[in-house]
């Protein structure tokens, strides 16, 4: 029997699929997470099998709410975009797919949205009124917008056209690695320009920066010269799992 105030979160990414039971009061894992490398042929059937295995790995929360993130736009449980996984995902009813794979109802949402929900409840955006923009810097740029604690789902500000380019192709941490940019070069030449455009469009009260590179935020955020306060995510790589669990347990959050 599951304990009260617990849920299971599973975070699907381009490189790994991770899951853990979450204490919804503290926003912390109840057990060490399970991680499986994303297979090379990451089609819906292959990912569904892995999701089923991760869910089965935590029998103590077999009756708890289950939330699952996906790296793309998700509307009503249906995947609409898939930038870093096979295009066969587009049009897939992920909610039905994962319900069948796990034998229980699931909630499916965008990965950046899940991270923002977690940061708003437990992390860097907790108690912040007004407009909070979260960006996740990785292979691409994920984005999420929270207004007075309420998520506006499925924003795609990483794909803004800036100076004739899709923004994430120049400003993501993936672009930094491809072009061998130093943290200073990346911050002053790419991130500065990206965040200046975004803040002029949205006028956020706070920008939260997540993704794996956020753990090295002291190397680049001080060099991003914008008017909006900009801070690293507090939950870092746990945010997707925690947010997925929270969204499943409290559907009104998303």
mmCIF file of C-alpha atoms in Angstrom:
data_model
loop_
_atom_site.group_PDB
_atom_site.id
_atom_site.type_symbol
_atom_site.label_atom_id
_atom_site.label_comp_id
_atom_site.label_asym_id
_atom_site.label_seq_id
_atom_site.Cartn_x
_atom_site.Cartn_y
_atom_site.Cartn_z
ATOM 1 C CA UNK A 1 0.000 0.000 0.000
ATOM 2 C CA UNK A 2 1.369 3.410 -0.942
ATOM 3 C CA UNK A 3 2.015 5.995 1.712
ATOM 4 C CA UNK A 4 0.030 9.245 1.653
ATOM 5 C CA UNK A 5 1.640 12.193 -0.088
ATOM 6 C CA UNK A 6 3.719 10.023 -2.379
ATOM 7 C CA UNK A 7 3.767 9.602 -6.148
ATOM 8 C CA UNK A 8 6.026 8.087 -8.785
ATOM 9 C CA UNK A 9 7.733 10.266 -11.356
ATOM 10 C CA UNK A 10 9.442 9.104 -14.555
ATOM 11 C CA UNK A 11 11.479 11.500 -16.694
ATOM 12 C CA UNK A 12 12.085 10.536 -20.341
ATOM 13 C CA UNK A 13 15.119 12.168 -21.938
ATOM 14 C CA UNK A 14 17.191 11.816 -25.061
ATOM 15 C CA UNK A 15 20.042 10.162 -23.169
ATOM 16 C CA UNK A 16 18.352 8.515 -20.193
ATOM 17 C CA UNK A 17 15.020 7.510 -18.673
ATOM 18 C CA UNK A 18 14.883 7.994 -14.902
ATOM 19 C CA UNK A 19 12.299 7.334 -12.218
ATOM 20 C CA UNK A 20 11.845 7.511 -8.464
ATOM 21 C CA UNK A 21 9.120 7.650 -5.829
ATOM 22 C CA UNK A 22 8.689 11.183 -4.495
ATOM 23 C CA UNK A 23 7.752 12.594 -1.094
ATOM 24 C CA UNK A 24 5.323 15.310 -2.179
ATOM 25 C CA UNK A 25 5.634 17.222 1.089
ATOM 26 C CA UNK A 26 9.411 17.653 0.860
ATOM 27 C CA UNK A 27 9.829 17.323 -2.916
ATOM 28 C CA UNK A 28 12.508 14.674 -2.409
ATOM 29 C CA UNK A 29 13.119 11.120 -3.593
ATOM 30 C CA UNK A 30 12.062 8.368 -1.213
ATOM 31 C CA UNK A 31 14.496 5.915 -2.813
ATOM 32 C CA UNK A 32 17.477 6.111 -5.092
ATOM 33 C CA UNK A 33 16.308 6.713 -8.637
ATOM 34 C CA UNK A 34 16.439 4.029 -11.305
ATOM 35 C CA UNK A 35 18.036 5.070 -14.592
ATOM 36 C CA UNK A 36 18.056 3.261 -17.937
ATOM 37 C CA UNK A 37 19.945 4.591 -20.946
ATOM 38 C CA UNK A 38 17.660 5.679 -23.746
ATOM 39 C CA UNK A 39 17.986 3.068 -26.508
ATOM 40 C CA UNK A 40 19.333 4.063 -29.891
ATOM 41 C CA UNK A 41 16.017 3.158 -31.491
ATOM 42 C CA UNK A 42 13.824 4.974 -29.006
ATOM 43 C CA UNK A 43 10.472 4.344 -30.667
ATOM 44 C CA UNK A 44 7.254 4.298 -28.612
ATOM 45 C CA UNK A 45 7.288 0.539 -28.047
ATOM 46 C CA UNK A 46 10.892 0.534 -26.798
ATOM 47 C CA UNK A 47 10.352 3.446 -24.414
ATOM 48 C CA UNK A 48 7.069 2.008 -23.139
ATOM 49 C CA UNK A 49 8.842 -1.230 -22.197
ATOM 50 C CA UNK A 50 11.444 0.695 -20.187
ATOM 51 C CA UNK A 51 8.784 2.825 -18.478
ATOM 52 C CA UNK A 52 6.994 -0.369 -17.469
ATOM 53 C CA UNK A 53 10.193 -1.778 -15.964
ATOM 54 C CA UNK A 54 10.914 1.386 -13.996
ATOM 55 C CA UNK A 55 7.368 1.494 -12.618
ATOM 56 C CA UNK A 56 7.598 -2.171 -11.592
ATOM 57 C CA UNK A 57 10.915 -1.463 -9.819
ATOM 58 C CA UNK A 58 9.056 0.492 -7.131
ATOM 59 C CA UNK A 59 6.260 -1.831 -5.937
ATOM 60 C CA UNK A 60 5.774 0.189 -2.759
ATOM 61 C CA UNK A 61 4.131 2.947 -4.843
ATOM 62 C CA UNK A 62 2.233 0.673 -7.210
ATOM 63 C CA UNK A 63 -1.056 2.302 -6.211
ATOM 64 C CA UNK A 64 0.280 5.877 -6.130
ATOM 65 C CA UNK A 65 -0.217 8.465 -8.894
ATOM 66 C CA UNK A 66 2.248 8.133 -11.777
ATOM 67 C CA UNK A 67 3.503 11.087 -13.796
ATOM 68 C CA UNK A 68 5.714 10.829 -16.880
ATOM 69 C CA UNK A 69 7.574 13.571 -18.753
ATOM 70 C CA UNK A 70 8.265 13.680 -22.483
ATOM 71 C CA UNK A 71 10.739 15.950 -24.314
ATOM 72 C CA UNK A 72 8.174 17.548 -26.608
ATOM 73 C CA UNK A 73 4.773 19.196 -26.718
ATOM 74 C CA UNK A 74 2.086 17.036 -25.098
ATOM 75 C CA UNK A 75 -1.619 17.925 -25.441
ATOM 76 C CA UNK A 76 -4.210 15.764 -23.722
ATOM 77 C CA UNK A 77 -1.685 12.958 -23.419
ATOM 78 C CA UNK A 78 -0.869 13.044 -27.152
ATOM 79 C CA UNK A 79 2.672 13.864 -28.333
ATOM 80 C CA UNK A 80 2.727 16.711 -30.856
ATOM 81 C CA UNK A 81 6.479 17.308 -31.331
ATOM 82 C CA UNK A 82 9.603 15.205 -30.886
ATOM 83 C CA UNK A 83 12.854 17.070 -31.463
ATOM 84 C CA UNK A 84 15.291 14.628 -29.842
ATOM 85 C CA UNK A 85 13.447 11.312 -30.150
ATOM 86 C CA UNK A 86 12.164 9.564 -33.318
ATOM 87 C CA UNK A 87 9.478 11.321 -35.348
ATOM 88 C CA UNK A 88 7.302 8.211 -34.915
ATOM 89 C CA UNK A 89 6.370 9.727 -31.547
ATOM 90 C CA UNK A 90 4.424 12.542 -33.196
ATOM 91 C CA UNK A 91 0.722 11.739 -32.928
ATOM 92 C CA UNK A 92 1.289 8.957 -30.382
ATOM 93 C CA UNK A 93 -1.264 8.744 -27.577
ATOM 94 C CA UNK A 94 1.401 8.496 -24.869
ATOM 95 C CA UNK A 95 -1.116 8.417 -22.054
ATOM 96 C CA UNK A 96 -2.755 5.253 -23.427
ATOM 97 C CA UNK A 97 0.623 3.747 -24.353
ATOM 98 C CA UNK A 98 2.074 4.168 -20.861
ATOM 99 C CA UNK A 99 -1.182 3.204 -19.122
ATOM 100 C CA UNK A 100 -1.050 -0.126 -20.943
ATOM 101 C CA UNK A 101 2.682 -0.543 -20.231
ATOM 102 C CA UNK A 102 2.330 0.092 -16.491
ATOM 103 C CA UNK A 103 -1.182 -1.227 -15.857
ATOM 104 C CA UNK A 104 -2.263 1.989 -14.147
ATOM 105 C CA UNK A 105 -3.486 5.494 -15.026
ATOM 106 C CA UNK A 106 -0.724 7.966 -15.887
ATOM 107 C CA UNK A 107 -0.267 11.680 -16.451
ATOM 108 C CA UNK A 108 2.031 12.712 -19.323
ATOM 109 C CA UNK A 109 3.444 16.214 -19.688
ATOM 110 C CA UNK A 110 6.298 18.148 -21.252
ATOM 111 C CA UNK A 111 9.623 17.763 -19.440
ATOM 112 C CA UNK A 112 10.357 21.478 -19.018
ATOM 113 C CA UNK A 113 6.805 22.013 -17.749
ATOM 114 C CA UNK A 114 7.373 19.324 -15.118
ATOM 115 C CA UNK A 115 10.641 20.941 -14.036
ATOM 116 C CA UNK A 116 8.950 24.334 -13.709
ATOM 117 C CA UNK A 117 6.128 22.894 -11.611
ATOM 118 C CA UNK A 118 8.730 21.398 -9.251
ATOM 119 C CA UNK A 119 10.759 24.602 -9.015
ATOM 120 C CA UNK A 120 7.598 26.599 -8.307
ATOM 121 C CA UNK A 121 6.547 24.302 -5.471
ATOM 122 C CA UNK A 122 9.896 23.422 -3.903
ATOM 123 C CA UNK A 123 12.737 25.317 -5.558
ATOM 124 C CA UNK A 124 14.027 28.591 -6.934
ATOM 125 C CA UNK A 125 10.584 29.906 -7.940
ATOM 126 C CA UNK A 126 8.806 29.012 -4.700
ATOM 127 C CA UNK A 127 6.628 31.887 -3.532
ATOM 128 C CA UNK A 128 7.590 34.120 -6.466
ATOM 129 C CA UNK A 129 4.578 36.134 -7.693
ATOM 130 C CA UNK A 130 4.063 37.240 -11.274
ATOM 131 C CA UNK A 131 5.695 35.673 -14.323
ATOM 132 C CA UNK A 132 8.450 33.069 -13.980
ATOM 133 C CA UNK A 133 10.210 31.715 -17.050
ATOM 134 C CA UNK A 134 12.118 28.463 -16.758
ATOM 135 C CA UNK A 135 14.581 27.399 -19.430
ATOM 136 C CA UNK A 136 16.341 24.048 -19.492
ATOM 137 C CA UNK A 137 19.680 24.194 -21.269
ATOM 138 C CA UNK A 138 20.711 20.892 -22.794
ATOM 139 C CA UNK A 139 20.829 19.388 -26.284
ATOM 140 C CA UNK A 140 18.204 22.020 -27.049
ATOM 141 C CA UNK A 141 16.435 24.653 -24.976
ATOM 142 C CA UNK A 142 13.245 23.716 -23.186
ATOM 143 C CA UNK A 143 10.988 26.400 -21.767
ATOM 144 C CA UNK A 144 8.121 26.701 -19.316
ATOM 145 C CA UNK A 145 6.074 29.665 -18.161
ATOM 146 C CA UNK A 146 4.445 29.960 -14.739
ATOM 147 C CA UNK A 147 2.130 32.875 -13.923
ATOM 148 C CA UNK A 148 1.279 33.391 -10.254
ATOM 149 C CA UNK A 149 2.035 29.740 -9.597
ATOM 150 C CA UNK A 150 -0.041 28.414 -12.517
ATOM 151 C CA UNK A 151 1.630 26.709 -15.473
ATOM 152 C CA UNK A 152 1.013 27.872 -19.036
ATOM 153 C CA UNK A 153 1.811 24.550 -20.757
ATOM 154 C CA UNK A 154 3.769 23.721 -23.893
ATOM 155 C CA UNK A 155 5.657 26.930 -24.605
ATOM 156 C CA UNK A 156 8.473 26.576 -27.131
ATOM 157 C CA UNK A 157 10.659 29.625 -26.562
ATOM 158 C CA UNK A 158 13.762 27.600 -27.330
ATOM 159 C CA UNK A 159 12.659 27.665 -30.972
ATOM 160 C CA UNK A 160 12.361 31.427 -31.335
ATOM 161 C CA UNK A 161 14.023 32.709 -34.487
ATOM 162 C CA UNK A 162 16.814 35.051 -33.421
ATOM 163 C CA UNK A 163 19.174 36.643 -35.944
ATOM 164 C CA UNK A 164 17.940 34.187 -38.564
ATOM 165 C CA UNK A 165 18.579 31.057 -36.490
ATOM 166 C CA UNK A 166 16.487 28.700 -34.399
ATOM 167 C CA UNK A 167 17.624 29.925 -30.978
ATOM 168 C CA UNK A 168 18.511 26.550 -29.518
ATOM 169 C CA UNK A 169 20.895 25.767 -32.373
ATOM 170 C CA UNK A 170 23.144 28.593 -31.133
ATOM 171 C CA UNK A 171 22.376 29.092 -27.440
ATOM 172 C CA UNK A 172 21.884 25.584 -26.017
ATOM 173 C CA UNK A 173 24.610 23.857 -24.032
ATOM 174 C CA UNK A 174 24.683 21.408 -26.924
ATOM 175 C CA UNK A 175 25.744 24.265 -29.202
ATOM 176 C CA UNK A 176 28.399 25.274 -26.666
ATOM 177 C CA UNK A 177 29.874 21.778 -26.796
ATOM 178 C CA UNK A 178 29.651 21.443 -30.590
ATOM 179 C CA UNK A 179 31.430 24.734 -31.145
ATOM 180 C CA UNK A 180 33.863 24.322 -28.247
ATOM 181 C CA UNK A 181 32.888 27.648 -26.677
ATOM 182 C CA UNK A 182 34.200 28.646 -23.271
ATOM 183 C CA UNK A 183 31.607 29.398 -20.596
ATOM 184 C CA UNK A 184 32.416 33.095 -20.935
ATOM 185 C CA UNK A 185 32.034 33.025 -24.727
ATOM 186 C CA UNK A 186 28.788 31.096 -24.489
ATOM 187 C CA UNK A 187 27.349 33.474 -21.899
ATOM 188 C CA UNK A 188 28.374 36.746 -23.523
ATOM 189 C CA UNK A 189 27.923 35.807 -27.181
ATOM 190 C CA UNK A 190 24.948 33.432 -27.121
ATOM 191 C CA UNK A 191 22.989 33.348 -23.853
ATOM 192 C CA UNK A 192 23.088 37.123 -23.440
ATOM 193 C CA UNK A 193 21.441 37.620 -26.833
ATOM 194 C CA UNK A 194 18.888 34.862 -26.275
ATOM 195 C CA UNK A 195 17.726 36.050 -22.865
ATOM 196 C CA UNK A 196 17.599 39.703 -23.975
ATOM 197 C CA UNK A 197 15.133 38.773 -26.715
ATOM 198 C CA UNK A 198 13.062 36.555 -24.418
ATOM 199 C CA UNK A 199 12.799 39.148 -21.657
ATOM 200 C CA UNK A 200 11.728 41.812 -24.157
ATOM 201 C CA UNK A 201 8.885 39.542 -25.301
ATOM 202 C CA UNK A 202 7.702 38.242 -21.929
ATOM 203 C CA UNK A 203 8.892 40.712 -19.273
ATOM 204 C CA UNK A 204 9.271 37.961 -16.660
ATOM 205 C CA UNK A 205 9.837 38.698 -12.991
ATOM 206 C CA UNK A 206 12.325 35.836 -12.690
ATOM 207 C CA UNK A 207 14.191 33.465 -14.995
ATOM 208 C CA UNK A 208 15.179 30.044 -13.646
ATOM 209 C CA UNK A 209 17.849 28.110 -15.538
ATOM 210 C CA UNK A 210 17.774 24.314 -15.364
ATOM 211 C CA UNK A 211 19.325 21.418 -17.212
ATOM 212 C CA UNK A 212 22.470 19.508 -16.330
ATOM 213 C CA UNK A 213 24.714 22.522 -16.994
ATOM 214 C CA UNK A 214 22.941 24.470 -14.237
ATOM 215 C CA UNK A 215 25.176 22.762 -11.673
ATOM 216 C CA UNK A 216 28.000 24.903 -13.125
ATOM 217 C CA UNK A 217 25.935 28.098 -13.173
ATOM 218 C CA UNK A 218 28.652 30.122 -11.448
ATOM 219 C CA UNK A 219 30.740 29.759 -14.623
ATOM 220 C CA UNK A 220 28.242 31.449 -16.925
ATOM 221 C CA UNK A 221 25.217 33.110 -15.272
ATOM 222 C CA UNK A 222 27.236 36.023 -13.817
ATOM 223 C CA UNK A 223 28.206 36.932 -17.392
ATOM 224 C CA UNK A 224 24.605 37.084 -18.673
ATOM 225 C CA UNK A 225 23.848 40.808 -18.584
ATOM 226 C CA UNK A 226 20.065 41.231 -18.534
ATOM 227 C CA UNK A 227 17.627 43.255 -16.448
ATOM 228 C CA UNK A 228 15.643 40.226 -15.195
ATOM 229 C CA UNK A 229 16.879 38.348 -12.118
ATOM 230 C CA UNK A 230 18.246 35.023 -13.377
ATOM 231 C CA UNK A 231 19.062 32.113 -11.049
ATOM 232 C CA UNK A 232 19.956 28.422 -11.315
ATOM 233 C CA UNK A 233 17.316 25.788 -10.636
ATOM 234 C CA UNK A 234 17.421 24.509 -7.072
ATOM 235 C CA UNK A 235 16.313 20.932 -7.820
ATOM 236 C CA UNK A 236 18.661 20.532 -10.786
ATOM 237 C CA UNK A 237 18.330 17.076 -12.347
ATOM 238 C CA UNK A 238 15.654 15.886 -9.908
ATOM 239 C CA UNK A 239 13.148 18.518 -11.094
ATOM 240 C CA UNK A 240 11.644 16.493 -13.946
ATOM 241 C CA UNK A 241 10.892 13.453 -11.795
ATOM 242 C CA UNK A 242 9.576 15.538 -8.901
ATOM 243 C CA UNK A 243 7.415 17.686 -11.182
ATOM 244 C CA UNK A 244 5.983 14.663 -12.976
ATOM 245 C CA UNK A 245 5.022 13.096 -9.653
ATOM 246 C CA UNK A 246 3.455 16.334 -8.429
ATOM 247 C CA UNK A 247 1.490 16.854 -11.653
ATOM 248 C CA UNK A 248 0.068 13.330 -11.411
ATOM 249 C CA UNK A 249 -0.944 13.768 -7.786
ATOM 250 C CA UNK A 250 -2.368 17.273 -8.256
ATOM 251 C CA UNK A 251 -3.834 17.515 -11.784
ATOM 252 C CA UNK A 252 -4.918 21.097 -11.156
ATOM 253 C CA UNK A 253 -1.252 22.096 -10.906
ATOM 254 C CA UNK A 254 -0.849 21.725 -14.675
#
